[in-house]
XYZ file of N, CA and C in Angstrom:
615
model
N 245.102 153.239 145.377
C 245.597 154.485 144.773
C 244.656 155.029 143.692
N 244.115 154.162 142.776
C 243.177 154.698 141.783
C 241.979 155.371 142.449
N 241.468 154.748 143.546
C 240.327 155.326 144.236
C 240.700 156.685 144.848
N 241.910 156.751 145.392
C 242.379 158.008 145.980
C 242.494 159.077 144.896
N 242.967 158.686 143.708
C 243.118 159.638 142.615
C 241.786 160.261 142.220
N 240.743 159.442 142.177
C 239.407 159.938 141.835
C 238.896 160.867 142.933
N 239.084 160.446 144.191
C 238.620 161.258 145.314
C 239.373 162.585 145.367
N 240.678 162.533 145.117
C 241.495 163.751 145.126
C 241.006 164.735 144.068
N 240.666 164.222 142.890
C 240.188 165.084 141.809
C 238.843 165.722 142.172
N 237.941 164.932 142.727
C 236.639 165.459 143.137
C 236.826 166.530 144.205
N 237.719 166.256 145.157
C 237.987 167.209 146.232
C 238.611 168.488 145.681
N 239.527 168.336 144.726
C 240.165 169.492 144.096
C 239.121 170.415 143.467
N 238.247 169.826 142.670
C 237.238 170.629 141.963
C 236.285 171.291 142.948
N 235.843 170.529 143.953
C 234.898 171.065 144.927
C 235.515 172.216 145.723
N 236.697 171.998 146.271
C 237.343 173.028 147.086
C 237.748 174.244 146.256
N 238.296 173.992 145.058
C 238.723 175.102 144.200
C 237.529 175.961 143.793
N 236.404 175.327 143.510
C 235.198 176.070 143.127
C 234.703 176.924 144.293
N 234.652 176.324 145.478
C 234.193 177.055 146.665
C 235.128 178.217 146.984
N 236.430 177.944 146.971
C 237.407 178.987 147.301
C 237.413 180.106 146.265
N 237.223 179.742 144.991
C 237.187 180.760 143.944
C 235.966 181.662 144.106
N 234.826 181.065 144.432
C 233.609 181.850 144.644
C 233.759 182.779 145.855
N 234.351 182.246 146.930
C 234.557 183.056 148.129
C 235.553 184.188 147.878
N 236.542 183.899 147.030
C 237.592 184.881 146.770
C 237.246 185.827 145.626
N 236.106 185.612 144.969
C 235.753 186.416 143.795
C 235.753 187.926 144.065
N 235.138 188.398 145.158
C 235.181 189.850 145.424
C 236.607 190.362 145.607
N 237.424 189.591 146.335
C 238.824 189.974 146.542
C 239.578 189.955 145.226
N 239.339 188.935 144.411
C 240.021 188.827 143.121
C 239.676 190.019 142.230
N 238.419 190.415 142.221
C 237.997 191.576 141.432
C 238.724 192.836 141.896
N 238.818 192.993 143.210
C 239.527 194.155 143.767
C 241.001 194.123 143.378
N 241.615 192.950 143.457
C 243.027 192.818 143.110
C 243.273 193.123 141.636
N 242.364 192.678 140.778
C 242.478 192.958 139.344
C 242.454 194.467 139.100
N 241.518 195.140 139.750
C 241.416 196.596 139.615
C 242.691 197.273 140.115
N 243.222 196.805 141.242
C 244.428 197.400 141.812
C 245.637 197.192 140.908
N 245.756 195.999 140.335
C 246.875 195.734 139.425
C 246.790 196.664 138.213
N 245.585 196.818 137.675
C 245.393 197.652 136.485
C 245.658 199.122 136.764
N 245.258 199.584 137.953
C 245.374 201.015 138.246
C 246.737 201.410 138.810
N 247.525 200.449 139.271
C 248.826 200.784 139.852
C 249.993 200.562 138.898
N 249.732 199.953 137.744
C 250.806 199.743 136.775
C 250.221 199.474 135.397
N 251.005 199.737 134.367
C 250.553 199.507 132.997
C 250.678 198.025 132.641
N 249.727 197.565 131.814
C 249.780 196.180 131.362
C 248.556 195.398 131.803
N 248.424 194.175 131.325
C 247.268 193.341 131.674
C 247.306 192.938 133.138
N 246.137 192.698 133.717
C 246.065 192.279 135.123
C 246.423 190.811 135.278
N 246.106 190.020 134.252
C 246.365 188.583 134.305
C 247.609 188.238 133.499
N 248.480 187.451 134.110
C 249.712 187.014 133.458
C 249.573 185.538 133.096
N 249.890 185.194 131.862
C 249.787 183.809 131.401
C 251.160 183.285 131.017
N 251.409 182.031 131.356
C 252.708 181.442 131.029
C 252.580 179.943 130.827
N 253.332 179.417 129.889
C 253.324 177.986 129.620
C 254.106 177.256 130.710
N 253.461 176.285 131.305
C 254.097 175.467 132.341
C 253.953 173.994 131.966
N 254.781 173.157 132.565
C 254.748 171.723 132.279
C 253.937 171.016 133.356
N 252.922 170.256 132.930
C 252.041 169.581 133.865
C 252.201 168.080 133.870
N 251.131 167.388 134.226
C 251.155 165.936 134.346
C 251.513 165.286 133.012
N 252.394 164.273 133.091
C 252.860 163.535 131.917
C 253.529 164.434 130.877
N 254.060 165.563 131.341
C 254.787 166.449 130.435
C 253.907 167.330 129.571
N 252.594 167.316 129.823
C 251.686 168.140 129.015
C 251.851 169.611 129.372
N 251.991 170.440 128.369
C 252.162 171.884 128.582
C 250.790 172.539 128.693
N 250.610 173.379 129.703
C 249.358 174.093 129.880
C 249.652 175.561 130.169
N 248.629 176.382 130.130
C 248.790 177.810 130.387
C 248.395 178.126 131.816
N 249.368 178.472 132.634
C 249.119 178.855 134.011
C 248.729 180.325 134.051
N 247.746 180.661 134.877
C 247.324 182.058 134.985
C 247.524 182.563 136.410
N 247.937 183.806 136.519
C 248.115 184.430 137.826
C 248.006 185.936 137.653
N 247.863 186.637 138.742
C 247.835 188.084 138.678
C 249.248 188.595 138.407
N 249.332 189.595 137.553
C 250.655 190.147 137.223
C 251.185 190.947 138.403
N 252.401 190.620 138.822
C 253.035 191.326 139.936
C 254.289 192.069 139.484
N 254.651 191.919 138.204
C 255.870 192.534 137.705
C 255.557 193.554 136.622
N 256.510 194.413 136.354
C 256.345 195.424 135.321
C 256.144 194.728 133.981
N 255.245 195.262 133.184
C 254.899 194.631 131.906
C 255.933 194.943 130.846
N 256.619 193.890 130.377
C 257.608 194.020 129.311
C 257.275 192.974 128.253
N 256.457 193.328 127.269
C 255.949 192.360 126.295
C 257.015 191.590 125.529
N 258.201 192.160 125.355
C 259.242 191.490 124.577
C 260.182 190.661 125.450
N 259.994 190.717 126.764
C 260.907 190.013 127.669
C 260.139 189.025 128.527
N 260.244 187.719 128.223
C 259.554 186.730 129.049
C 260.142 186.702 130.459
N 259.288 186.911 131.468
C 259.742 186.914 132.857
C 259.133 185.706 133.556
N 259.972 184.837 134.071
C 259.399 183.678 134.736
C 260.046 183.391 136.078
N 260.920 184.246 136.543
C 261.514 183.974 137.842
C 261.683 185.274 138.606
N 261.415 185.227 139.876
C 261.603 186.393 140.745
C 262.072 185.850 142.083
N 263.280 186.148 142.451
C 263.865 185.516 143.627
C 263.791 186.361 144.889
N 263.368 187.588 144.805
C 263.357 188.415 145.993
C 262.320 189.524 145.872
N 261.787 189.934 147.016
C 260.863 191.061 147.008
C 261.594 192.361 146.705
N 262.932 192.286 146.656
C 263.727 193.465 146.297
C 263.938 193.540 144.788
N 263.435 192.553 144.049
C 263.592 192.544 142.598
C 262.971 193.807 142.013
N 263.751 194.550 141.250
C 263.293 195.827 140.698
C 262.174 195.662 139.672
N 261.981 194.454 139.164
C 260.927 194.237 138.178
C 259.542 194.186 138.814
N 259.487 193.989 140.133
C 258.203 193.950 140.829
C 257.611 195.348 140.939
N 256.313 195.429 140.766
C 255.634 196.703 141.007
C 255.429 196.856 142.512
N 255.052 198.049 142.950
C 254.811 198.255 144.372
C 253.700 197.363 144.886
N 252.579 197.308 144.156
C 251.470 196.451 144.560
C 251.827 194.987 144.341
N 252.682 194.726 143.349
C 253.105 193.365 143.076
C 253.831 192.725 144.242
N 254.581 193.521 144.993
C 255.289 192.995 146.162
C 254.295 192.438 147.175
N 253.176 193.143 147.346
C 252.169 192.706 148.312
C 251.543 191.385 147.910
N 251.082 191.296 146.665
C 250.393 190.063 146.257
C 251.365 188.910 146.076
N 252.635 189.203 145.783
C 253.629 188.132 145.666
C 254.005 187.591 147.039
N 254.194 188.495 148.013
C 254.583 188.073 149.364
C 253.498 187.237 150.028
N 252.241 187.561 149.751
C 251.111 186.856 150.368
C 250.569 185.723 149.496
N 251.127 185.576 148.301
C 250.697 184.562 147.330
C 249.277 184.804 146.816
N 248.771 186.020 146.994
C 247.446 186.339 146.465
C 247.448 186.380 144.944
N 248.632 186.511 144.349
C 248.717 186.508 142.888
C 248.348 185.161 142.299
N 248.270 184.135 143.146
C 247.989 182.783 142.665
C 246.502 182.420 142.711
N 245.665 183.325 143.183
C 244.225 183.029 143.262
C 243.647 182.538 141.929
N 244.012 183.153 140.773
C 243.447 182.672 139.502
C 243.768 181.217 139.187
N 244.757 180.647 139.862
C 245.118 179.254 139.585
C 244.047 178.271 140.042
N 243.080 178.749 140.835
C 241.935 177.883 141.151
C 241.236 177.474 139.848
N 241.289 178.347 138.855
C 240.701 178.025 137.550
C 241.487 176.899 136.896
N 242.814 176.940 137.008
C 243.643 175.862 136.478
C 243.303 174.528 137.146
N 243.006 174.583 138.451
C 242.642 173.365 139.184
C 241.312 172.825 138.668
N 240.330 173.690 138.519
C 239.010 173.268 138.046
C 239.089 172.671 136.641
N 239.936 173.266 135.792
C 240.094 172.772 134.421
C 240.820 171.439 134.358
N 241.549 171.082 135.418
C 242.277 169.824 135.428
C 243.751 169.956 135.103
N 244.213 171.190 134.919
C 245.636 171.407 134.658
C 246.466 171.159 135.912
N 245.874 171.484 137.068
C 246.599 171.423 138.323
C 245.751 170.777 139.411
N 246.398 170.529 140.540
C 245.728 170.069 141.748
C 245.963 171.132 142.818
N 245.240 171.070 143.904
C 245.520 171.998 144.997
C 246.876 171.702 145.608
N 247.247 170.416 145.656
C 248.517 169.996 146.248
C 249.286 169.119 145.271
N 250.560 169.418 145.126
C 251.418 168.642 144.229
C 252.706 169.410 143.964
N 253.620 168.847 143.209
C 254.842 169.573 142.862
C 254.497 170.835 142.077
N 255.179 171.935 142.348
C 254.902 173.170 141.626
C 255.317 173.026 140.162
N 254.487 173.493 139.223
C 254.841 173.396 137.803
C 255.876 174.457 137.428
N 256.823 174.081 136.632
C 257.859 175.014 136.210
C 257.638 175.465 134.769
N 258.162 176.633 134.421
C 258.114 177.074 133.028
C 258.824 176.059 132.141
N 258.447 176.003 130.875
C 258.996 175.013 129.946
C 260.519 175.069 129.913
N 261.092 176.270 129.840
C 262.538 176.402 129.745
C 263.235 175.847 130.988
N 262.677 176.170 132.161
C 263.285 175.697 133.402
C 263.117 174.197 133.555
N 261.972 173.677 133.108
C 261.729 172.232 133.177
C 262.779 171.478 132.359
N 263.061 171.972 131.169
C 264.067 171.326 130.323
C 265.437 171.365 130.978
N 265.764 172.511 131.542
C 267.076 172.684 132.190
C 267.256 171.727 133.357
N 266.237 171.652 134.230
C 266.342 170.795 135.410
C 266.261 169.316 135.052
N 265.545 168.972 133.989
C 265.459 167.576 133.547
C 266.822 167.060 133.113
N 267.614 167.933 132.522
C 268.950 167.557 132.079
C 269.932 167.484 133.235
N 269.668 168.259 134.280
C 270.607 168.347 135.406
C 270.317 167.363 136.526
N 269.017 167.044 136.751
C 268.631 166.180 137.867
C 267.957 164.921 137.326
N 268.589 163.756 137.481
C 268.058 162.502 136.906
C 266.606 162.193 137.275
N 266.223 162.438 138.531
C 264.872 162.072 138.979
C 263.836 163.159 138.721
N 264.266 164.277 138.174
C 263.363 165.418 138.046
C 262.123 165.111 137.199
N 262.304 164.376 136.127
C 261.196 164.088 135.223
C 260.067 163.308 135.865
N 260.356 162.598 136.950
C 259.320 161.805 137.617
C 258.286 162.674 138.319
N 258.585 163.960 138.495
C 257.641 164.878 139.141
C 256.337 164.976 138.359
N 256.407 164.728 137.054
C 255.217 164.885 136.215
C 254.302 163.659 136.248
N 254.576 162.738 137.180
C 253.703 161.566 137.312
C 252.351 161.963 137.904
N 252.301 163.109 138.561
C 251.053 163.598 139.159
C 250.773 165.023 138.670
N 249.567 165.494 138.889
C 249.249 166.877 138.534
C 250.073 167.835 139.397
N 250.572 168.897 138.828
C 251.270 169.902 139.641
C 250.277 170.587 140.562
N 250.786 171.189 141.635
C 249.887 171.781 142.615
C 250.101 173.260 142.855
N 249.079 173.893 143.430
C 249.203 175.294 143.841
C 250.147 175.404 145.028
N 250.167 174.376 145.862
C 251.128 174.285 146.945
C 251.614 172.850 147.000
N 252.672 172.612 147.745
C 253.223 171.267 147.776
C 254.166 171.077 148.950
N 254.650 169.872 149.102
C 255.536 169.551 150.221
C 256.816 170.365 150.159
N 257.386 170.508 148.968
C 258.608 171.295 148.826
C 258.354 172.753 149.186
N 257.187 173.256 148.840
C 256.878 174.663 149.082
C 256.750 174.960 150.573
N 256.163 174.037 151.340
C 255.984 174.299 152.775
C 257.222 173.941 153.583
N 258.039 173.030 153.076
C 259.256 172.646 153.793
C 260.442 173.519 153.425
N 260.389 174.098 152.235
C 261.476 174.964 151.773
C 260.880 176.288 151.303
N 260.304 177.072 152.229
C 259.638 178.309 151.822
C 260.591 179.364 151.290
N 261.857 179.346 151.725
C 262.841 180.268 151.182
C 263.466 179.650 149.945
N 264.338 180.397 149.294
C 264.909 179.972 148.021
C 265.421 178.540 148.104
N 264.763 177.575 147.486
C 265.164 176.182 147.613
C 266.222 175.776 146.598
N 267.031 174.838 147.003
C 267.956 174.207 146.075
C 267.125 173.259 145.218
N 267.370 173.246 143.910
C 266.548 172.437 143.000
C 266.575 170.961 143.366
N 267.750 170.459 143.769
C 267.859 169.050 144.142
C 267.036 168.753 145.393
N 267.094 169.662 146.378
C 266.314 169.472 147.600
C 264.816 169.500 147.304
N 264.412 170.460 146.496
C 262.997 170.585 146.155
C 262.505 169.338 145.437
N 263.315 168.824 144.517
C 262.943 167.610 143.785
C 262.822 166.423 144.726
N 263.708 166.347 145.714
C 263.657 165.251 146.687
C 262.351 165.291 147.473
N 261.925 166.492 147.876
C 260.649 166.622 148.595
C 259.472 166.290 147.680
N 259.571 166.681 146.411
C 258.507 166.353 145.459
C 258.375 164.846 145.293
N 259.503 164.152 145.198
C 259.474 162.704 145.039
C 258.942 162.032 146.306
N 259.287 162.587 147.467
C 258.776 162.049 148.730
C 257.266 162.194 148.774
N 256.755 163.337 148.286
C 255.310 163.539 148.267
C 254.636 162.510 147.365
N 255.190 162.296 146.184
C 254.593 161.352 145.230
C 254.543 159.940 145.821
N 255.615 159.546 146.534
C 255.671 158.206 147.123
C 254.755 158.080 148.340
N 254.519 159.199 149.034
C 253.765 159.147 150.288
C 252.387 159.776 150.189
N 251.962 160.112 148.985
C 250.723 160.871 148.820
C 249.532 160.210 149.503
N 248.756 161.036 150.182
C 247.560 160.566 150.884
C 246.676 161.775 151.181
N 245.442 161.525 151.511
C 244.520 162.612 151.845
C 245.024 163.377 153.058
N 245.509 162.662 154.053
C 246.009 163.311 155.268
C 247.190 164.222 154.953
N 248.100 163.762 154.104
C 249.267 164.575 153.748
C 248.824 165.832 152.997
N 247.846 165.695 152.114
C 247.337 166.859 151.374
C 246.740 167.900 152.331
N 245.954 167.427 153.296
C 245.343 168.329 154.271
C 246.416 169.033 155.089
N 247.435 168.283 155.480
C 248.517 168.849 156.283
C 249.259 169.933 155.503
N 249.538 169.674 154.228
C 250.247 170.650 153.388
C 249.421 171.908 153.207
N 248.112 171.745 152.960
C 247.251 172.918 152.796
C 247.209 173.748 154.081
N 247.179 173.058 155.233
C 247.166 173.765 156.512
C 248.477 174.521 156.736
N 249.593 173.934 156.345
C 250.899 174.575 156.527
C 251.107 175.739 155.561
N 250.319 175.775 154.486
C 250.457 176.858 153.503
C 249.943 178.187 154.053
N 248.923 178.127 154.903
C 248.327 179.353 155.448
C 249.328 180.191 156.233
N 250.070 179.611 157.202
C 251.044 180.440 157.928
C 252.154 180.991 157.046
N 252.480 180.288 155.962
C 253.502 180.796 155.043
C 253.003 182.076 154.372
N 251.732 182.102 154.002
C 251.143 183.313 153.420
C 251.164 184.465 154.425
N 250.837 184.157 155.685
C 250.822 185.182 156.723
C 252.228 185.678 157.029
N 253.205 184.774 156.984
C 254.596 185.168 157.215
C 255.078 186.126 156.135
N 254.631 185.882 154.895
C 255.014 186.767 153.802
C 254.485 188.174 154.038
N 253.241 188.272 154.513
C 252.651 189.577 154.806
C 253.391 190.250 155.957
N 253.748 189.469 156.981
C 254.454 190.033 158.135
C 255.827 190.563 157.727
N 256.536 189.813 156.898
C 257.866 190.243 156.467
C 257.789 191.509 155.625
N 256.759 191.573 154.798
C 256.595 192.774 153.973
C 256.290 193.979 154.860
N 255.434 193.782 155.853
C 255.073 194.861 156.773
C 256.308 195.327 157.553
N 257.202 194.374 157.895
C 258.417 194.699 158.649
C 259.525 195.209 157.740
N 259.199 195.331 156.448
C 260.152 195.820 155.453
C 261.345 194.892 155.292
N 261.126 193.595 155.534
C 262.164 192.618 155.290
C 262.160 192.275 153.809
N 263.239 191.659 153.335
C 263.330 191.282 151.936
C 263.574 189.778 151.832
N 262.555 188.958 152.105
C 262.746 187.514 152.046
C 263.089 187.054 150.637
N 263.985 186.121 150.547
C 264.355 185.579 149.250
C 263.598 184.283 149.057
N 262.968 184.116 147.911
C 262.163 182.915 147.691
C 262.014 182.655 146.200
N 261.668 181.440 145.865
C 261.453 181.056 144.483
C 260.020 181.388 144.138
N 259.787 182.632 143.812
C 258.420 183.131 143.715
C 257.657 182.604 142.522
N 258.327 182.178 141.498
C 257.621 181.765 140.289
C 257.313 180.285 140.277
N 257.691 179.565 141.306
C 257.460 178.135 141.310
C 256.259 177.781 142.162
């Protein structure tokens, strides 16, 4: 396991760096689109809970209307009125998460692992679900087993169970499988948006 941990970290940095470089032109375009289609900063920052309970700043493209006095950390549907028009597109396709490759390179996150929750939600779920705190035994991920198995609005207990299963079964093969399963989920989000469907999902996790 220690050897796997080192290899996983090296792989995370290598892949995240390559993907960030490849996505740089797209990211620049998305930043411009966010800025020109709505008021407010293009990048949204929020405190999330990471490995061993360490709080870090997660970064993503802003997909919601900018309200400086109102912390927004959850969006359950593409019908949410707080989403901007362009925000619906990047949220449905998960393109708003491209900046998180930087979080991976910095060591805050991994490409695969339990999704990090906002500090307030982490405290709430820790009090409600006995095993929830064990999720922080590993780095949180941009995608994870719970995310690919429960792409629609997940029950917190179910999501935690999948997170714990991932931690117990973690392997290079499982990571590759999860990353591969993430691609069709992104495409499904685009298809649903194009079909004018309103999928319900835990968009902030």
